[in-house]
Amino acid sequence: MNPHEIDLVTASAQRLAPVLPDVAHTFYSRLFALYPDLRDAFPAQMEAQEKKFGDSVAAIVAAIPDFPAFAETSERLARVHVAHRVTASQYAALGPVLVDALAAHDPAWDAATRDAWAQAYDLLAESMQLSARP
Amino acid sequence: MGTTTSLDWPLVGRGSDLERVVAALADPAVAVVHLAGDAGTGKTRLAQECLRSAELDGYPTVSVAATDSAAAVPLSALSPLLPDGAGPSGPDPSVVLDAVVEHVRDLGDGARVVIHVDDVDALDAVSCDLLSRLWREGLAVIIATQRTGTPTPGVLVAEHRRGGVLRLEIGDLPRQSVGTLLHRVLRGPVAAEAEHALWTASRGNPLYLRELVTGAVLAGRLDETDGVWVLSGALDVTGGLESLVAERIGVLDAQARTLVELLALCQPLGADELAEHTPLDVLEQLEAAGVIRVVVDRRRQQVQLAHPVYAQVLTSSLPRLKSRRLLLDQVARTEAHGARRRDDVLRVAAWRLDATGTADAETLVTGAELARASHDYPQVERLARAALLLEPDARASALLGEALYEQGLFDEADAVLSEGAAAAGDDVASPASVRIALAHGIVRFFGLGRPDVALAGLAAASEAIAASGEPDDVVVQGRAVLDSMRALLLTQGGRSAEALAVLPAEAPADPAMRAVHHRAHAWAAHRTGDAETAVRVALAAWQEGTDEDQPAGLLHPSGDLMVAALASLELGRPGEARSLAAQGRDVAIAQGVLFQAAWLAWVVAEIDLLGGFAEDASSAFRELAATAGRHGFGQVERLAVLGMAESTSLLGDAAAAHEWLGRAAALPAPAPAFAPMETVSRAWVASVDGDLRTAASLVVEHGRELAARGEYREAAMLLDEAVMWGDAEAAAELPDVVAHVPTPLGNARRLRSQALLSGSAADLLAAAEGFAACAFVHSAATLAAQAAQVLRAEGDPRAAAAAEARARAWADQSPGMQVEGLGSAAGAALLTPREREIASLAARGRSSKEVAADLVLSVRTVDNHLANVYAKLGIAGRAQLAAALGLSEGGSGSVPAARSGRGR
């Protein structure tokens, strides 16, 4: 990522900080609508999950500029997801769903911010998959 | 093959492919996984990862590579499959074949053996048949890679028809994957320009990308500065890259070779034109082999090499005389066709120059003009220089001077323009002479940082035109151009009132020069307080400047967005301001106008800082300081470094702030127009040390000076800073200044000064609203918190709670920065400036005697003040002072008042 993209993502994340659980809610709603089979992989009550999701987003964004911290954070996240056997195609499909959820709640969203988030997601998803490969 | 460094290249962007292959290995219906793609796309790497995955899943695996030499000896490529001791030759080949089959059966022990075959197109027929037998008997599953443009073995085609082949096209990586790969390989952020250059050269081909990156790292061109990887200079053609390309292009016959070399030098070329001298089947073969491709551009078929890196490599290794011949032949063909198209003149000029080192002057100058129209400054420089070698030419001098300036080569630009002016002699009113005088003014002012020389030169040139005796309309137009530039430079020199006086009533008729008038008008309006006009004129200028039908102006249009952004901020529209600045920056980067891009990047960072995002701004300033430093843009570097000083001080890191300020001292001073920014940064650093007196006096003094010169907006900004630090004199003077700045932000500042003087909660809240309306939430939060304190002291807890709630709501939008009056800094808002000064020194461990000596007061006075401070803060004594003021342990960090963000 370039520093400008990192700025955009960081600024967007800061704007979203108060409403991350809402972002999570939007994300999971769309996820389950698109992939009903996934619903069983998650708890019936989603509040705790949505909070965890928000914390993860915040942690990842904060870590991006510091590579060792980012590597560690993405590895941790990867371990959680490996248990659920998330595939590469699923990672690829979920990127736009996540970005749309962010877009829905960020008041200052623009095209550049979207591209920056997409790049950040790609970096994260690839990193998670790399650490999951033995 | 290829260069090596210690960089680690993970497999990126192939996750889905990897999973599909692994799934196929377990699927008995799939006999062969066929990975097809161009050289360098990473098919072999992917196959290897698949093999590794298979091994871990418990499959037996074997890896073989077909080569052209192995193909000469049947079965030799498959020797890893042969049982130990068996040889490929023998009296009865079928005995050997049976032995192999049994060996593989044993190896598999019930499961299929996974066999990776690299470059399957080079496999000999006997080996192909053997593999086919193995997969049809269910003993093996094959992962085969094949390069595009090679013939597919018959057995594979047959299996494909039977439906037993999973075929995957492995293409170049998309841009996002390249971004991810670079970040992972280099272990950190990569500057946008570096990413752009690597993407453009590699187009996502992983092998080329790897070669380019390792080459650049080894050559020291790609280097890490302050946590960001930056590229300086062009990407090199490495030996490894040459080998890769040579292998990819393969062996070509003479005709094909010549065509490929011609394209490398002259691409793109029309398909029809090429067909005139190259047989169609040669073209078709090269297209099928993936060496060239045809692109339809405005209904014309253009032929070019399939990958940008081919051209780069081929031209660097082409012998001089051969390239000369190819180029001149192409020139002759283009001219025989009449050189009708707009681009043709430019291309012919460039080709002649490449071939012989020269061309005729007229062609060169016209070509240079065309290159300028597309902002291709390196090309302008080449062509204009070549023209000047032939004879002095005012137009060529002007073009060369401009091109050198845009590339940051200021001294040379200055020399070139001086020579050009001398050569023009008495012909002062010609368009070329006017243009030279104009460019000279810009170079001297912005490039060399010599404003007086710049302005004097322009005034003299304008007067010379007036005295030249040329016809009226020529004089008026020539002077309009030069006086517009004078006005622009005056605005940059912080003399905007003068600028408005000098600015001609009518913009010059020459569309290329209109931008100068608009730019001057916009800046002068903005700085004297008329933000509405500034935005209107700047955006209109931007539209004009980017209108495709318009010829290129003297100034790069992205500069219009700079003033539009700053004026939008004044009008209380920071989101719009940031978008405009970011847009300008991106356009400037894309067109390679790096100097301009740096200025706009600075504006973006400043807007972030003003918006309360000190962390973001700090990382942006850091990247900018590194980039500007690398390119030698001293003024921008200094402003970026000062931006770091300010943002770190706002985040409470006094040590870092001082360090950055020290670095700034060694860099050249920016144009006077930006001096207010510098004063503010210095004042912030003083405030970090608790020295509010110095902080306030710095900004007040400068503010008064600006007001006297009519730079009302700048003056208002500085006086408002002083008001934030509690300076009552500044508060009294501000209304008169801000009367000239009828903008939302000007109004908010006026309200703040009123609130300081009256101290009433109503005024404080009005001021808070005023700043909130401009989205300066940190100031809004601070003022509302102060109002809450006042209301509490007046015994109205309900109103106080309401005010505090509003303060919190606003504070939440300004992350990382403390708001005075909320939390532990409560009460500090009530202190007078003198009390605050004494309290902060005492909190840092100074005894009353020491404080008295510091401030030249009696010890008794100091103790009296301290008693008042304790009472106001509701504390017992010195021991609780630091905590009450919100200072961290050990006395480091800033006095809370200093944390009210600038303009926030």
mmCIF file with all atom_site columns, C-alpha atoms in Angstrom, chain B residues 734-875:
data_model
loop_
_atom_site.group_PDB
_atom_site.id
_atom_site.type_symbol
_atom_site.label_atom_id
_atom_site.label_alt_id
_atom_site.label_comp_id
_atom_site.label_asym_id
_atom_site.label_entity_id
_atom_site.label_seq_id
_atom_site.pdbx_PDB_ins_code
_atom_site.Cartn_x
_atom_site.Cartn_y
_atom_site.Cartn_z
_atom_site.occupancy
_atom_site.B_iso_or_equiv
_atom_site.pdbx_formal_charge
_atom_site.auth_seq_id
_atom_site.auth_comp_id
_atom_site.auth_asym_id
_atom_site.auth_atom_id
_atom_site.pdbx_PDB_model_num
ATOM 1   C CA . LEU B 1 734 ? -9.327  40.671 15.498 1.00 0.00 ? 734 LEU B CA 1
ATOM 2   C CA . PRO B 1 735 ? -12.810 42.069 14.679 1.00 0.00 ? 735 PRO B CA 1
ATOM 3   C CA . ASP B 1 736 ? -11.415 44.879 12.540 1.00 0.00 ? 736 ASP B CA 1
ATOM 4   C CA . VAL B 1 737 ? -9.308  42.442 10.584 1.00 0.00 ? 737 VAL B CA 1
ATOM 5   C CA . VAL B 1 738 ? -12.046 39.869 10.191 1.00 0.00 ? 738 VAL B CA 1
ATOM 6   C CA . ALA B 1 739 ? -14.422 42.532 8.910  1.00 0.00 ? 739 ALA B CA 1
ATOM 7   C CA . HIS B 1 740 ? -12.524 42.062 5.648  1.00 0.00 ? 740 HIS B CA 1
ATOM 8   C CA . VAL B 1 741 ? -13.012 38.291 5.716  1.00 0.00 ? 741 VAL B CA 1
ATOM 9   C CA . PRO B 1 742 ? -16.763 37.675 5.390  1.00 0.00 ? 742 PRO B CA 1
ATOM 10  C CA . THR B 1 743 ? -16.489 33.900 5.454  1.00 0.00 ? 743 THR B CA 1
ATOM 11  C CA . PRO B 1 744 ? -17.893 31.284 7.842  1.00 0.00 ? 744 PRO B CA 1
ATOM 12  C CA . LEU B 1 745 ? -14.445 30.703 9.287  1.00 0.00 ? 745 LEU B CA 1
ATOM 13  C CA . GLY B 1 746 ? -13.821 34.427 9.628  1.00 0.00 ? 746 GLY B CA 1
ATOM 14  C CA . ASN B 1 747 ? -17.091 34.697 11.477 1.00 0.00 ? 747 ASN B CA 1
ATOM 15  C CA . ALA B 1 748 ? -16.172 31.853 13.821 1.00 0.00 ? 748 ALA B CA 1
ATOM 16  C CA . ARG B 1 749 ? -12.910 33.586 14.637 1.00 0.00 ? 749 ARG B CA 1
ATOM 17  C CA . ARG B 1 750 ? -14.701 36.811 15.369 1.00 0.00 ? 750 ARG B CA 1
ATOM 18  C CA . LEU B 1 751 ? -17.036 34.971 17.734 1.00 0.00 ? 751 LEU B CA 1
ATOM 19  C CA . ARG B 1 752 ? -14.078 33.376 19.505 1.00 0.00 ? 752 ARG B CA 1
ATOM 20  C CA . SER B 1 753 ? -12.435 36.725 20.123 1.00 0.00 ? 753 SER B CA 1
ATOM 21  C CA . GLN B 1 754 ? -15.707 38.107 21.443 1.00 0.00 ? 754 GLN B CA 1
ATOM 22  C CA . ALA B 1 755 ? -16.014 35.121 23.788 1.00 0.00 ? 755 ALA B CA 1
ATOM 23  C CA . LEU B 1 756 ? -12.523 35.693 25.154 1.00 0.00 ? 756 LEU B CA 1
ATOM 24  C CA . LEU B 1 757 ? -13.272 39.309 25.953 1.00 0.00 ? 757 LEU B CA 1
ATOM 25  C CA . SER B 1 758 ? -16.673 38.764 27.523 1.00 0.00 ? 758 SER B CA 1
ATOM 26  C CA . GLY B 1 759 ? -16.072 35.335 29.060 1.00 0.00 ? 759 GLY B CA 1
ATOM 27  C CA . SER B 1 760 ? -19.823 34.718 28.857 1.00 0.00 ? 760 SER B CA 1
ATOM 28  C CA . ALA B 1 761 ? -21.145 31.204 28.322 1.00 0.00 ? 761 ALA B CA 1
ATOM 29  C CA . ALA B 1 762 ? -23.512 32.416 25.622 1.00 0.00 ? 762 ALA B CA 1
ATOM 30  C CA . ASP B 1 763 ? -20.630 33.878 23.628 1.00 0.00 ? 763 ASP B CA 1
ATOM 31  C CA . LEU B 1 764 ? -18.530 30.762 24.118 1.00 0.00 ? 764 LEU B CA 1
ATOM 32  C CA . LEU B 1 765 ? -21.325 28.571 22.842 1.00 0.00 ? 765 LEU B CA 1
ATOM 33  C CA . ALA B 1 766 ? -21.950 30.857 19.871 1.00 0.00 ? 766 ALA B CA 1
ATOM 34  C CA . ALA B 1 767 ? -18.280 30.596 19.017 1.00 0.00 ? 767 ALA B CA 1
ATOM 35  C CA . ALA B 1 768 ? -18.432 26.801 19.372 1.00 0.00 ? 768 ALA B CA 1
ATOM 36  C CA . GLU B 1 769 ? -21.326 26.703 16.911 1.00 0.00 ? 769 GLU B CA 1
ATOM 37  C CA . GLY B 1 770 ? -19.425 28.942 14.567 1.00 0.00 ? 770 GLY B CA 1
ATOM 38  C CA . PHE B 1 771 ? -16.499 26.548 14.407 1.00 0.00 ? 771 PHE B CA 1
ATOM 39  C CA . ALA B 1 772 ? -18.714 23.491 14.232 1.00 0.00 ? 772 ALA B CA 1
ATOM 40  C CA . ALA B 1 773 ? -20.336 25.027 11.174 1.00 0.00 ? 773 ALA B CA 1
ATOM 41  C CA . CYS B 1 774 ? -16.896 24.981 9.558  1.00 0.00 ? 774 CYS B CA 1
ATOM 42  C CA . ALA B 1 775 ? -16.306 21.387 10.728 1.00 0.00 ? 775 ALA B CA 1
ATOM 43  C CA . PHE B 1 776 ? -13.482 22.505 12.993 1.00 0.00 ? 776 PHE B CA 1
ATOM 44  C CA . VAL B 1 777 ? -14.756 20.225 15.717 1.00 0.00 ? 777 VAL B CA 1
ATOM 45  C CA . HIS B 1 778 ? -11.805 20.448 18.052 1.00 0.00 ? 778 HIS B CA 1
ATOM 46  C CA . SER B 1 779 ? -12.237 24.193 18.524 1.00 0.00 ? 779 SER B CA 1
ATOM 47  C CA . ALA B 1 780 ? -15.964 23.674 18.928 1.00 0.00 ? 780 ALA B CA 1
ATOM 48  C CA . ALA B 1 781 ? -15.340 21.084 21.628 1.00 0.00 ? 781 ALA B CA 1
ATOM 49  C CA . THR B 1 782 ? -12.865 23.291 23.480 1.00 0.00 ? 782 THR B CA 1
ATOM 50  C CA . LEU B 1 783 ? -15.168 26.309 23.453 1.00 0.00 ? 783 LEU B CA 1
ATOM 51  C CA . ALA B 1 784 ? -18.181 24.294 24.562 1.00 0.00 ? 784 ALA B CA 1
ATOM 52  C CA . ALA B 1 785 ? -16.136 22.808 27.414 1.00 0.00 ? 785 ALA B CA 1
ATOM 53  C CA . GLN B 1 786 ? -15.161 26.306 28.497 1.00 0.00 ? 786 GLN B CA 1
ATOM 54  C CA . ALA B 1 787 ? -18.812 27.328 28.392 1.00 0.00 ? 787 ALA B CA 1
ATOM 55  C CA . ALA B 1 788 ? -19.626 24.350 30.627 1.00 0.00 ? 788 ALA B CA 1
ATOM 56  C CA . GLN B 1 789 ? -17.062 25.553 33.186 1.00 0.00 ? 789 GLN B CA 1
ATOM 57  C CA . VAL B 1 790 ? -18.520 29.036 33.215 1.00 0.00 ? 790 VAL B CA 1
ATOM 58  C CA . LEU B 1 791 ? -22.065 27.707 33.595 1.00 0.00 ? 791 LEU B CA 1
ATOM 59  C CA . ARG B 1 792 ? -20.991 25.468 36.461 1.00 0.00 ? 792 ARG B CA 1
ATOM 60  C CA . ALA B 1 793 ? -19.326 28.401 38.215 1.00 0.00 ? 793 ALA B CA 1
ATOM 61  C CA . GLU B 1 794 ? -22.516 30.429 37.707 1.00 0.00 ? 794 GLU B CA 1
ATOM 62  C CA . GLY B 1 795 ? -24.509 27.697 39.403 1.00 0.00 ? 795 GLY B CA 1
ATOM 63  C CA . ASP B 1 796 ? -26.459 26.357 36.425 1.00 0.00 ? 796 ASP B CA 1
ATOM 64  C CA . PRO B 1 797 ? -25.630 22.635 36.446 1.00 0.00 ? 797 PRO B CA 1
ATOM 65  C CA . ARG B 1 798 ? -28.247 21.653 33.868 1.00 0.00 ? 798 ARG B CA 1
ATOM 66  C CA . ALA B 1 799 ? -27.013 24.075 31.253 1.00 0.00 ? 799 ALA B CA 1
ATOM 67  C CA . ALA B 1 800 ? -23.459 23.104 32.146 1.00 0.00 ? 800 ALA B CA 1
ATOM 68  C CA . ALA B 1 801 ? -24.202 19.435 31.591 1.00 0.00 ? 801 ALA B CA 1
ATOM 69  C CA . ALA B 1 802 ? -25.804 20.225 28.248 1.00 0.00 ? 802 ALA B CA 1
ATOM 70  C CA . ALA B 1 803 ? -22.772 22.225 27.140 1.00 0.00 ? 803 ALA B CA 1
ATOM 71  C CA . GLU B 1 804 ? -20.417 19.485 28.261 1.00 0.00 ? 804 GLU B CA 1
ATOM 72  C CA . ALA B 1 805 ? -22.390 16.889 26.334 1.00 0.00 ? 805 ALA B CA 1
ATOM 73  C CA . ARG B 1 806 ? -22.029 18.930 23.172 1.00 0.00 ? 806 ARG B CA 1
ATOM 74  C CA . ALA B 1 807 ? -18.320 19.300 23.865 1.00 0.00 ? 807 ALA B CA 1
ATOM 75  C CA . ARG B 1 808 ? -17.955 15.536 24.184 1.00 0.00 ? 808 ARG B CA 1
ATOM 76  C CA . ALA B 1 809 ? -19.869 14.895 21.002 1.00 0.00 ? 809 ALA B CA 1
ATOM 77  C CA . TRP B 1 810 ? -17.543 17.176 19.104 1.00 0.00 ? 810 TRP B CA 1
ATOM 78  C CA . ALA B 1 811 ? -14.454 15.862 20.872 1.00 0.00 ? 811 ALA B CA 1
ATOM 79  C CA . ASP B 1 812 ? -15.270 12.332 19.771 1.00 0.00 ? 812 ASP B CA 1
ATOM 80  C CA . GLN B 1 813 ? -14.803 13.436 16.192 1.00 0.00 ? 813 GLN B CA 1
ATOM 81  C CA . SER B 1 814 ? -11.293 14.681 16.809 1.00 0.00 ? 814 SER B CA 1
ATOM 82  C CA . PRO B 1 815 ? -9.314  11.622 17.781 1.00 0.00 ? 815 PRO B CA 1
ATOM 83  C CA . GLY B 1 816 ? -6.067  11.583 19.674 1.00 0.00 ? 816 GLY B CA 1
ATOM 84  C CA . MET B 1 817 ? -6.216  15.157 20.809 1.00 0.00 ? 817 MET B CA 1
ATOM 85  C CA . GLN B 1 818 ? -7.191  16.208 24.298 1.00 0.00 ? 818 GLN B CA 1
ATOM 86  C CA . VAL B 1 819 ? -9.852  18.820 24.763 1.00 0.00 ? 819 VAL B CA 1
ATOM 87  C CA . GLU B 1 820 ? -9.217  21.314 27.468 1.00 0.00 ? 820 GLU B CA 1
ATOM 88  C CA . GLY B 1 821 ? -11.990 21.369 30.004 1.00 0.00 ? 821 GLY B CA 1
ATOM 89  C CA . LEU B 1 822 ? -12.982 17.763 29.594 1.00 0.00 ? 822 LEU B CA 1
ATOM 90  C CA . GLY B 1 823 ? -11.487 15.163 31.908 1.00 0.00 ? 823 GLY B CA 1
ATOM 91  C CA . SER B 1 824 ? -8.442  15.906 33.987 1.00 0.00 ? 824 SER B CA 1
ATOM 92  C CA . ALA B 1 825 ? -7.754  19.302 32.503 1.00 0.00 ? 825 ALA B CA 1
ATOM 93  C CA . ALA B 1 826 ? -10.988 20.677 33.971 1.00 0.00 ? 826 ALA B CA 1
ATOM 94  C CA . GLY B 1 827 ? -10.566 24.110 35.442 1.00 0.00 ? 827 GLY B CA 1
ATOM 95  C CA . ALA B 1 828 ? -7.475  24.997 33.488 1.00 0.00 ? 828 ALA B CA 1
ATOM 96  C CA . ALA B 1 829 ? -9.791  26.878 31.168 1.00 0.00 ? 829 ALA B CA 1
ATOM 97  C CA . LEU B 1 830 ? -10.497 29.309 33.960 1.00 0.00 ? 830 LEU B CA 1
ATOM 98  C CA . LEU B 1 831 ? -6.895  30.368 34.425 1.00 0.00 ? 831 LEU B CA 1
ATOM 99  C CA . THR B 1 832 ? -5.654  33.689 33.110 1.00 0.00 ? 832 THR B CA 1
ATOM 100 C CA . PRO B 1 833 ? -2.669  33.545 30.760 1.00 0.00 ? 833 PRO B CA 1
ATOM 101 C CA . ARG B 1 834 ? -0.360  34.683 33.567 1.00 0.00 ? 834 ARG B CA 1
ATOM 102 C CA . GLU B 1 835 ? -1.760  32.059 35.939 1.00 0.00 ? 835 GLU B CA 1
ATOM 103 C CA . ARG B 1 836 ? -1.383  29.392 33.320 1.00 0.00 ? 836 ARG B CA 1
ATOM 104 C CA . GLU B 1 837 ? 2.204   30.347 32.682 1.00 0.00 ? 837 GLU B CA 1
ATOM 105 C CA . ILE B 1 838 ? 3.125   30.205 36.346 1.00 0.00 ? 838 ILE B CA 1
ATOM 106 C CA . ALA B 1 839 ? 1.162   27.019 36.938 1.00 0.00 ? 839 ALA B CA 1
ATOM 107 C CA . SER B 1 840 ? 2.833   25.176 34.088 1.00 0.00 ? 840 SER B CA 1
ATOM 108 C CA . LEU B 1 841 ? 6.304   26.117 35.263 1.00 0.00 ? 841 LEU B CA 1
ATOM 109 C CA . ALA B 1 842 ? 5.480   25.149 38.829 1.00 0.00 ? 842 ALA B CA 1
ATOM 110 C CA . ALA B 1 843 ? 3.971   21.863 37.650 1.00 0.00 ? 843 ALA B CA 1
ATOM 111 C CA . ARG B 1 844 ? 7.271   21.038 35.997 1.00 0.00 ? 844 ARG B CA 1
ATOM 112 C CA . GLY B 1 845 ? 9.011   21.231 39.309 1.00 0.00 ? 845 GLY B CA 1
ATOM 113 C CA . ARG B 1 846 ? 10.199  24.858 39.365 1.00 0.00 ? 846 ARG B CA 1
ATOM 114 C CA . SER B 1 847 ? 10.182  26.317 42.849 1.00 0.00 ? 847 SER B CA 1
ATOM 115 C CA . SER B 1 848 ? 8.476   29.671 43.451 1.00 0.00 ? 848 SER B CA 1
ATOM 116 C CA . LYS B 1 849 ? 11.897  31.281 43.654 1.00 0.00 ? 849 LYS B CA 1
ATOM 117 C CA . GLU B 1 850 ? 12.894  29.814 40.308 1.00 0.00 ? 850 GLU B CA 1
ATOM 118 C CA . VAL B 1 851 ? 9.615   30.787 38.673 1.00 0.00 ? 851 VAL B CA 1
ATOM 119 C CA . ALA B 1 852 ? 10.038  34.305 39.993 1.00 0.00 ? 852 ALA B CA 1
ATOM 120 C CA . ALA B 1 853 ? 13.496  34.483 38.459 1.00 0.00 ? 853 ALA B CA 1
ATOM 121 C CA . ASP B 1 854 ? 12.235  33.021 35.137 1.00 0.00 ? 854 ASP B CA 1
ATOM 122 C CA . LEU B 1 855 ? 9.452   35.568 34.789 1.00 0.00 ? 855 LEU B CA 1
ATOM 123 C CA . VAL B 1 856 ? 11.094  38.535 36.537 1.00 0.00 ? 856 VAL B CA 1
ATOM 124 C CA . LEU B 1 857 ? 8.501   38.763 39.304 1.00 0.00 ? 857 LEU B CA 1
ATOM 125 C CA . SER B 1 858 ? 8.624   38.819 43.085 1.00 0.00 ? 858 SER B CA 1
ATOM 126 C CA . VAL B 1 859 ? 8.314   35.497 44.873 1.00 0.00 ? 859 VAL B CA 1
ATOM 127 C CA . ARG B 1 860 ? 5.261   36.862 46.686 1.00 0.00 ? 860 ARG B CA 1
ATOM 128 C CA . THR B 1 861 ? 3.518   37.612 43.382 1.00 0.00 ? 861 THR B CA 1
ATOM 129 C CA . VAL B 1 862 ? 4.201   34.100 42.198 1.00 0.00 ? 862 VAL B CA 1
ATOM 130 C CA . ASP B 1 863 ? 2.809   32.583 45.382 1.00 0.00 ? 863 ASP B CA 1
ATOM 131 C CA . ASN B 1 864 ? -0.308  34.787 45.190 1.00 0.00 ? 864 ASN B CA 1
ATOM 132 C CA . HIS B 1 865 ? -0.943  33.616 41.657 1.00 0.00 ? 865 HIS B CA 1
ATOM 133 C CA . LEU B 1 866 ? -0.403  30.015 42.674 1.00 0.00 ? 866 LEU B CA 1
ATOM 134 C CA . ALA B 1 867 ? -2.913  30.366 45.495 1.00 0.00 ? 867 ALA B CA 1
ATOM 135 C CA . ASN B 1 868 ? -5.492  31.568 42.961 1.00 0.00 ? 868 ASN B CA 1
ATOM 136 C CA . VAL B 1 869 ? -4.622  28.679 40.692 1.00 0.00 ? 869 VAL B CA 1
ATOM 137 C CA . TYR B 1 870 ? -5.129  26.116 43.452 1.00 0.00 ? 870 TYR B CA 1
ATOM 138 C CA . ALA B 1 871 ? -8.477  27.672 44.293 1.00 0.00 ? 871 ALA B CA 1
ATOM 139 C CA . LYS B 1 872 ? -9.679  27.678 40.709 1.00 0.00 ? 872 LYS B CA 1
ATOM 140 C CA . LEU B 1 873 ? -8.541  24.115 40.108 1.00 0.00 ? 873 LEU B CA 1
ATOM 141 C CA . GLY B 1 874 ? -9.951  22.924 43.406 1.00 0.00 ? 874 GLY B CA 1
ATOM 142 C CA . ILE B 1 875 ? -6.687  21.371 44.572 1.00 0.00 ? 875 ILE B CA 1
#
